[in-house]
Amino acid sequence: MFLCNLFGCSGGVCSILKNLQPGEVVTVTGKSGNIIGPAVFTNFNPNTCIVTLEEENSVTPPTTSITKISCKEIESITFIS
């Protein structure tokens, strides 16, 4: 059984991500201070608490990085309009 099934992905950032629509552009700050984004939110798995983000790299040729992070390890989310 997954840890998040025992304790739930609820409250704070996890609750925001549960309701976020795929395709939203966000910048995420992790609890370690690492900044991810701007990135496209693609998925939230409520069974594992894992968020999937796609971030375009600014190298030539352009590439896309896929980042998976637990919602419990995210300190803040900035929405980009």
mmCIF file of N, CA and C in Angstrom:
data_model
loop_
_atom_site.group_PDB
_atom_site.id
_atom_site.type_symbol
_atom_site.label_atom_id
_atom_site.label_comp_id
_atom_site.label_asym_id
_atom_site.label_seq_id
_atom_site.Cartn_x
_atom_site.Cartn_y
_atom_site.Cartn_z
ATOM 1 N N MET A 1 0.848 -1.179 0.000
ATOM 2 C CA MET A 1 0.000 0.000 0.000
ATOM 3 C C MET A 1 0.893 1.241 0.000
ATOM 4 N N PHE A 2 0.509 2.220 -0.773
ATOM 5 C CA PHE A 2 1.285 3.447 -0.860
ATOM 6 C C PHE A 2 1.129 4.275 0.404
ATOM 7 N N LEU A 3 2.192 4.974 0.760
ATOM 8 C CA LEU A 3 2.183 5.823 1.949
ATOM 9 C C LEU A 3 1.049 6.835 1.903
ATOM 10 N N CYS A 4 0.800 7.415 0.723
ATOM 11 C CA CYS A 4 -0.246 8.433 0.620
ATOM 12 C C CYS A 4 -1.642 7.833 0.759
ATOM 13 N N ASN A 5 -1.790 6.548 0.481
ATOM 14 C CA ASN A 5 -3.091 5.921 0.718
ATOM 15 C C ASN A 5 -3.371 5.827 2.213
ATOM 16 N N LEU A 6 -2.312 5.690 3.010
ATOM 17 C CA LEU A 6 -2.479 5.605 4.457
ATOM 18 C C LEU A 6 -2.825 6.965 5.054
ATOM 19 N N PHE A 7 -2.156 8.012 4.576
ATOM 20 C CA PHE A 7 -2.319 9.338 5.159
ATOM 21 C C PHE A 7 -3.086 10.300 4.272
ATOM 22 N N GLY A 8 -3.290 9.948 3.023
ATOM 23 C CA GLY A 8 -4.057 10.775 2.101
ATOM 24 C C GLY A 8 -3.287 11.960 1.554
ATOM 25 N N CYS A 9 -3.617 12.305 0.331
ATOM 26 C CA CYS A 9 -3.054 13.491 -0.316
ATOM 27 C C CYS A 9 -4.059 14.607 -0.100
ATOM 28 N N SER A 10 -4.081 15.158 1.084
ATOM 29 C CA SER A 10 -5.090 16.171 1.364
ATOM 30 C C SER A 10 -4.448 17.394 1.988
ATOM 31 N N GLY A 11 -5.166 18.492 1.884
ATOM 32 C CA GLY A 11 -4.706 19.734 2.472
ATOM 33 C C GLY A 11 -3.664 20.443 1.632
ATOM 34 N N GLY A 12 -3.588 21.739 1.796
ATOM 35 C CA GLY A 12 -2.558 22.555 1.173
ATOM 36 C C GLY A 12 -2.405 22.353 -0.316
ATOM 37 N N VAL A 13 -1.162 22.185 -0.731
ATOM 38 C CA VAL A 13 -0.823 22.065 -2.145
ATOM 39 C C VAL A 13 -1.478 20.840 -2.771
ATOM 40 N N CYS A 14 -1.551 19.735 -2.046
ATOM 41 C CA CYS A 14 -2.160 18.516 -2.599
ATOM 42 C C CYS A 14 -3.610 18.767 -3.010
ATOM 43 N N SER A 15 -4.346 19.498 -2.202
ATOM 44 C CA SER A 15 -5.747 19.806 -2.531
ATOM 45 C C SER A 15 -5.848 20.671 -3.779
ATOM 46 N N ILE A 16 -4.934 21.609 -3.929
ATOM 47 C CA ILE A 16 -4.922 22.463 -5.127
ATOM 48 C C ILE A 16 -4.658 21.614 -6.362
ATOM 49 N N LEU A 17 -3.678 20.722 -6.276
ATOM 50 C CA LEU A 17 -3.294 19.909 -7.432
ATOM 51 C C LEU A 17 -4.370 18.906 -7.818
ATOM 52 N N LYS A 18 -5.140 18.422 -6.861
ATOM 53 C CA LYS A 18 -6.228 17.486 -7.173
ATOM 54 C C LYS A 18 -7.232 18.109 -8.133
ATOM 55 N N ASN A 19 -7.410 19.424 -8.034
ATOM 56 C CA ASN A 19 -8.410 20.118 -8.841
ATOM 57 C C ASN A 19 -7.832 20.856 -10.042
ATOM 58 N N LEU A 20 -6.527 20.796 -10.227
ATOM 59 C CA LEU A 20 -5.883 21.490 -11.337
ATOM 60 C C LEU A 20 -6.121 20.737 -12.643
ATOM 61 N N GLN A 21 -6.416 21.471 -13.701
ATOM 62 C CA GLN A 21 -6.675 20.870 -15.010
ATOM 63 C C GLN A 21 -5.369 20.664 -15.774
ATOM 64 N N PRO A 22 -5.199 19.509 -16.426
ATOM 65 C CA PRO A 22 -4.016 19.307 -17.264
ATOM 66 C C PRO A 22 -3.893 20.430 -18.290
ATOM 67 N N GLY A 23 -2.663 20.861 -18.525
ATOM 68 C CA GLY A 23 -2.413 21.944 -19.466
ATOM 69 C C GLY A 23 -2.156 23.279 -18.788
ATOM 70 N N GLU A 24 -2.490 23.392 -17.495
ATOM 71 C CA GLU A 24 -2.220 24.631 -16.751
ATOM 72 C C GLU A 24 -0.706 24.836 -16.660
ATOM 73 N N VAL A 25 -0.271 26.080 -16.815
ATOM 74 C CA VAL A 25 1.148 26.407 -16.705
ATOM 75 C C VAL A 25 1.410 26.919 -15.292
ATOM 76 N N VAL A 26 2.381 26.293 -14.629
ATOM 77 C CA VAL A 26 2.693 26.629 -13.242
ATOM 78 C C VAL A 26 4.205 26.690 -13.035
ATOM 79 N N THR A 27 4.591 27.358 -11.972
ATOM 80 C CA THR A 27 5.957 27.279 -11.466
ATOM 81 C C THR A 27 5.846 26.739 -10.050
ATOM 82 N N VAL A 28 6.643 25.727 -9.755
ATOM 83 C CA VAL A 28 6.575 25.033 -8.475
ATOM 84 C C VAL A 28 7.878 25.262 -7.711
ATOM 85 N N THR A 29 7.751 25.562 -6.432
ATOM 86 C CA THR A 29 8.914 25.648 -5.555
ATOM 87 C C THR A 29 8.850 24.480 -4.584
ATOM 88 N N GLY A 30 9.890 23.655 -4.615
ATOM 89 C CA GLY A 30 9.942 22.512 -3.715
ATOM 90 C C GLY A 30 10.400 22.924 -2.332
ATOM 91 N N LYS A 31 10.198 22.057 -1.368
ATOM 92 C CA LYS A 31 10.617 22.346 0.006
ATOM 93 C C LYS A 31 12.124 22.521 0.112
ATOM 94 N N SER A 32 12.868 21.959 -0.846
ATOM 95 C CA SER A 32 14.323 22.114 -0.855
ATOM 96 C C SER A 32 14.750 23.454 -1.445
ATOM 97 N N GLY A 33 13.777 24.220 -1.978
ATOM 98 C CA GLY A 33 14.085 25.500 -2.608
ATOM 99 C C GLY A 33 14.275 25.395 -4.107
ATOM 100 N N ASN A 34 14.232 24.177 -4.633
ATOM 101 C CA ASN A 34 14.373 23.955 -6.066
ATOM 102 C C ASN A 34 13.152 24.512 -6.799
ATOM 103 N N ILE A 35 13.382 25.259 -7.884
ATOM 104 C CA ILE A 35 12.281 25.838 -8.660
ATOM 105 C C ILE A 35 12.123 25.061 -9.955
ATOM 106 N N ILE A 36 10.897 24.652 -10.238
ATOM 107 C CA ILE A 36 10.561 23.924 -11.463
ATOM 108 C C ILE A 36 9.581 24.778 -12.243
ATOM 109 N N GLY A 37 9.937 25.106 -13.477
ATOM 110 C CA GLY A 37 9.007 25.852 -14.308
ATOM 111 C C GLY A 37 9.581 27.138 -14.840
ATOM 112 N N PRO A 38 8.736 27.794 -15.625
ATOM 113 C CA PRO A 38 7.353 27.435 -15.898
ATOM 114 C C PRO A 38 7.262 26.045 -16.541
ATOM 115 N N ALA A 39 6.262 25.314 -16.125
ATOM 116 C CA ALA A 39 6.055 23.950 -16.602
ATOM 117 C C ALA A 39 4.566 23.705 -16.793
ATOM 118 N N VAL A 40 4.260 22.737 -17.636
ATOM 119 C CA VAL A 40 2.873 22.366 -17.898
ATOM 120 C C VAL A 40 2.499 21.219 -16.961
ATOM 121 N N PHE A 41 1.430 21.420 -16.189
ATOM 122 C CA PHE A 41 0.901 20.370 -15.322
ATOM 123 C C PHE A 41 0.237 19.327 -16.207
ATOM 124 N N THR A 42 0.636 18.065 -16.065
ATOM 125 C CA THR A 42 0.041 17.024 -16.901
ATOM 126 C C THR A 42 -0.784 16.011 -16.117
ATOM 127 N N ASN A 43 -0.414 15.778 -14.835
ATOM 128 C CA ASN A 43 -1.113 14.712 -14.128
ATOM 129 C C ASN A 43 -0.896 14.818 -12.619
ATOM 130 N N PHE A 44 -1.903 14.382 -11.865
ATOM 131 C CA PHE A 44 -1.782 14.192 -10.420
ATOM 132 C C PHE A 44 -2.340 12.819 -10.096
ATOM 133 N N ASN A 45 -1.539 11.975 -9.460
ATOM 134 C CA ASN A 45 -1.979 10.639 -9.086
ATOM 135 C C ASN A 45 -2.331 10.637 -7.597
ATOM 136 N N PRO A 46 -3.627 10.586 -7.252
ATOM 137 C CA PRO A 46 -4.028 10.643 -5.845
ATOM 138 C C PRO A 46 -3.645 9.400 -5.047
ATOM 139 N N ASN A 47 -3.292 8.309 -5.730
ATOM 140 C CA ASN A 47 -2.876 7.094 -5.025
ATOM 141 C C ASN A 47 -1.438 7.177 -4.535
ATOM 142 N N THR A 48 -0.609 7.941 -5.251
ATOM 143 C CA THR A 48 0.807 8.042 -4.897
ATOM 144 C C THR A 48 1.212 9.451 -4.481
ATOM 145 N N CYS A 49 0.339 10.427 -4.660
ATOM 146 C CA CYS A 49 0.595 11.851 -4.377
ATOM 147 C C CYS A 49 1.619 12.449 -5.345
ATOM 148 N N ILE A 50 1.844 11.796 -6.473
ATOM 149 C CA ILE A 50 2.857 12.250 -7.427
ATOM 150 C C ILE A 50 2.248 13.185 -8.465
ATOM 151 N N VAL A 51 2.938 14.306 -8.675
ATOM 152 C CA VAL A 51 2.572 15.313 -9.669
ATOM 153 C C VAL A 51 3.535 15.167 -10.842
ATOM 154 N N THR A 52 3.013 15.238 -12.067
ATOM 155 C CA THR A 52 3.857 15.184 -13.254
ATOM 156 C C THR A 52 3.813 16.527 -13.959
ATOM 157 N N LEU A 53 5.009 17.073 -14.229
ATOM 158 C CA LEU A 53 5.155 18.364 -14.900
ATOM 159 C C LEU A 53 6.063 18.206 -16.108
ATOM 160 N N GLU A 54 5.751 18.931 -17.193
ATOM 161 C CA GLU A 54 6.598 18.956 -18.391
ATOM 162 C C GLU A 54 7.200 20.344 -18.518
ATOM 163 N N GLU A 55 8.526 20.392 -18.622
ATOM 164 C CA GLU A 55 9.230 21.663 -18.705
ATOM 165 C C GLU A 55 10.108 21.668 -19.949
ATOM 166 N N GLU A 56 9.955 22.698 -20.788
ATOM 167 C CA GLU A 56 10.790 22.817 -21.979
ATOM 168 C C GLU A 56 12.143 23.380 -21.592
ATOM 169 N N ASN A 57 13.191 22.731 -22.084
ATOM 170 C CA ASN A 57 14.550 23.202 -21.834
ATOM 171 C C ASN A 57 14.936 24.231 -22.878
ATOM 172 N N SER A 58 15.785 25.157 -22.495
ATOM 173 C CA SER A 58 16.166 26.231 -23.415
ATOM 174 C C SER A 58 17.478 25.929 -24.122
ATOM 175 N N VAL A 59 17.644 24.695 -24.530
ATOM 176 C CA VAL A 59 18.833 24.313 -25.289
ATOM 177 C C VAL A 59 18.419 24.014 -26.715
ATOM 178 N N THR A 60 19.396 23.964 -27.601
ATOM 179 C CA THR A 60 19.111 23.642 -28.994
ATOM 180 C C THR A 60 19.666 22.260 -29.275
ATOM 181 N N PRO A 61 18.908 21.360 -29.824
ATOM 182 C CA PRO A 61 17.492 21.481 -30.156
ATOM 183 C C PRO A 61 16.651 21.444 -28.884
ATOM 184 N N PRO A 62 15.450 22.029 -28.947
ATOM 185 C CA PRO A 62 14.585 22.051 -27.766
ATOM 186 C C PRO A 62 14.233 20.638 -27.296
ATOM 187 N N THR A 63 14.273 20.448 -26.005
ATOM 188 C CA THR A 63 13.896 19.168 -25.413
ATOM 189 C C THR A 63 12.906 19.425 -24.278
ATOM 190 N N THR A 64 12.228 18.382 -23.875
ATOM 191 C CA THR A 64 11.265 18.487 -22.782
ATOM 192 C C THR A 64 11.718 17.597 -21.636
ATOM 193 N N SER A 65 11.716 18.151 -20.434
ATOM 194 C CA SER A 65 12.024 17.374 -19.231
ATOM 195 C C SER A 65 10.720 17.030 -18.528
ATOM 196 N N ILE A 66 10.611 15.794 -18.096
ATOM 197 C CA ILE A 66 9.459 15.347 -17.321
ATOM 198 C C ILE A 66 9.910 15.265 -15.863
ATOM 199 N N THR A 67 9.197 15.971 -14.985
ATOM 200 C CA THR A 67 9.516 15.958 -13.560
ATOM 201 C C THR A 67 8.350 15.347 -12.804
ATOM 202 N N LYS A 68 8.668 14.424 -11.913
ATOM 203 C CA LYS A 68 7.661 13.829 -11.032
ATOM 204 C C LYS A 68 8.077 14.166 -9.607
ATOM 205 N N ILE A 69 7.141 14.747 -8.848
ATOM 206 C CA ILE A 69 7.426 15.170 -7.480
ATOM 207 C C ILE A 69 6.193 14.924 -6.617
ATOM 208 N N SER A 70 6.422 14.557 -5.373
ATOM 209 C CA SER A 70 5.309 14.365 -4.445
ATOM 210 C C SER A 70 4.705 15.715 -4.089
ATOM 211 N N CYS A 71 3.386 15.789 -4.050
ATOM 212 C CA CYS A 71 2.733 17.047 -3.670
ATOM 213 C C CYS A 71 3.106 17.443 -2.247
ATOM 214 N N LYS A 72 3.513 16.484 -1.444
ATOM 215 C CA LYS A 72 3.904 16.772 -0.064
ATOM 216 C C LYS A 72 5.281 17.421 0.011
ATOM 217 N N GLU A 73 6.024 17.414 -1.108
ATOM 218 C CA GLU A 73 7.349 18.031 -1.157
ATOM 219 C C GLU A 73 7.325 19.390 -1.849
ATOM 220 N N ILE A 74 6.130 19.895 -2.151
ATOM 221 C CA ILE A 74 5.984 21.194 -2.814
ATOM 222 C C ILE A 74 5.618 22.243 -1.774
ATOM 223 N N GLU A 75 6.381 23.334 -1.771
ATOM 224 C CA GLU A 75 6.127 24.424 -0.830
ATOM 225 C C GLU A 75 5.113 25.416 -1.374
ATOM 226 N N SER A 76 5.220 25.730 -2.683
ATOM 227 C CA SER A 76 4.292 26.704 -3.269
ATOM 228 C C SER A 76 4.120 26.460 -4.758
ATOM 229 N N ILE A 77 2.996 26.977 -5.285
ATOM 230 C CA ILE A 77 2.689 26.914 -6.711
ATOM 231 C C ILE A 77 2.351 28.323 -7.167
ATOM 232 N N THR A 78 2.950 28.733 -8.285
ATOM 233 C CA THR A 78 2.608 30.010 -8.910
ATOM 234 C C THR A 78 1.921 29.697 -10.222
ATOM 235 N N PHE A 79 0.757 30.305 -10.445
ATOM 236 C CA PHE A 79 0.006 30.087 -11.677
ATOM 237 C C PHE A 79 0.379 31.164 -12.680
ATOM 238 N N ILE A 80 0.590 30.749 -13.921
ATOM 239 C CA ILE A 80 0.993 31.672 -14.974
ATOM 240 C C ILE A 80 -0.145 31.792 -15.966
ATOM 241 N N SER A 81 -0.584 33.029 -16.206
ATOM 242 C CA SER A 81 -1.713 33.224 -17.126
ATOM 243 C C SER A 81 -1.240 33.716 -18.470
#
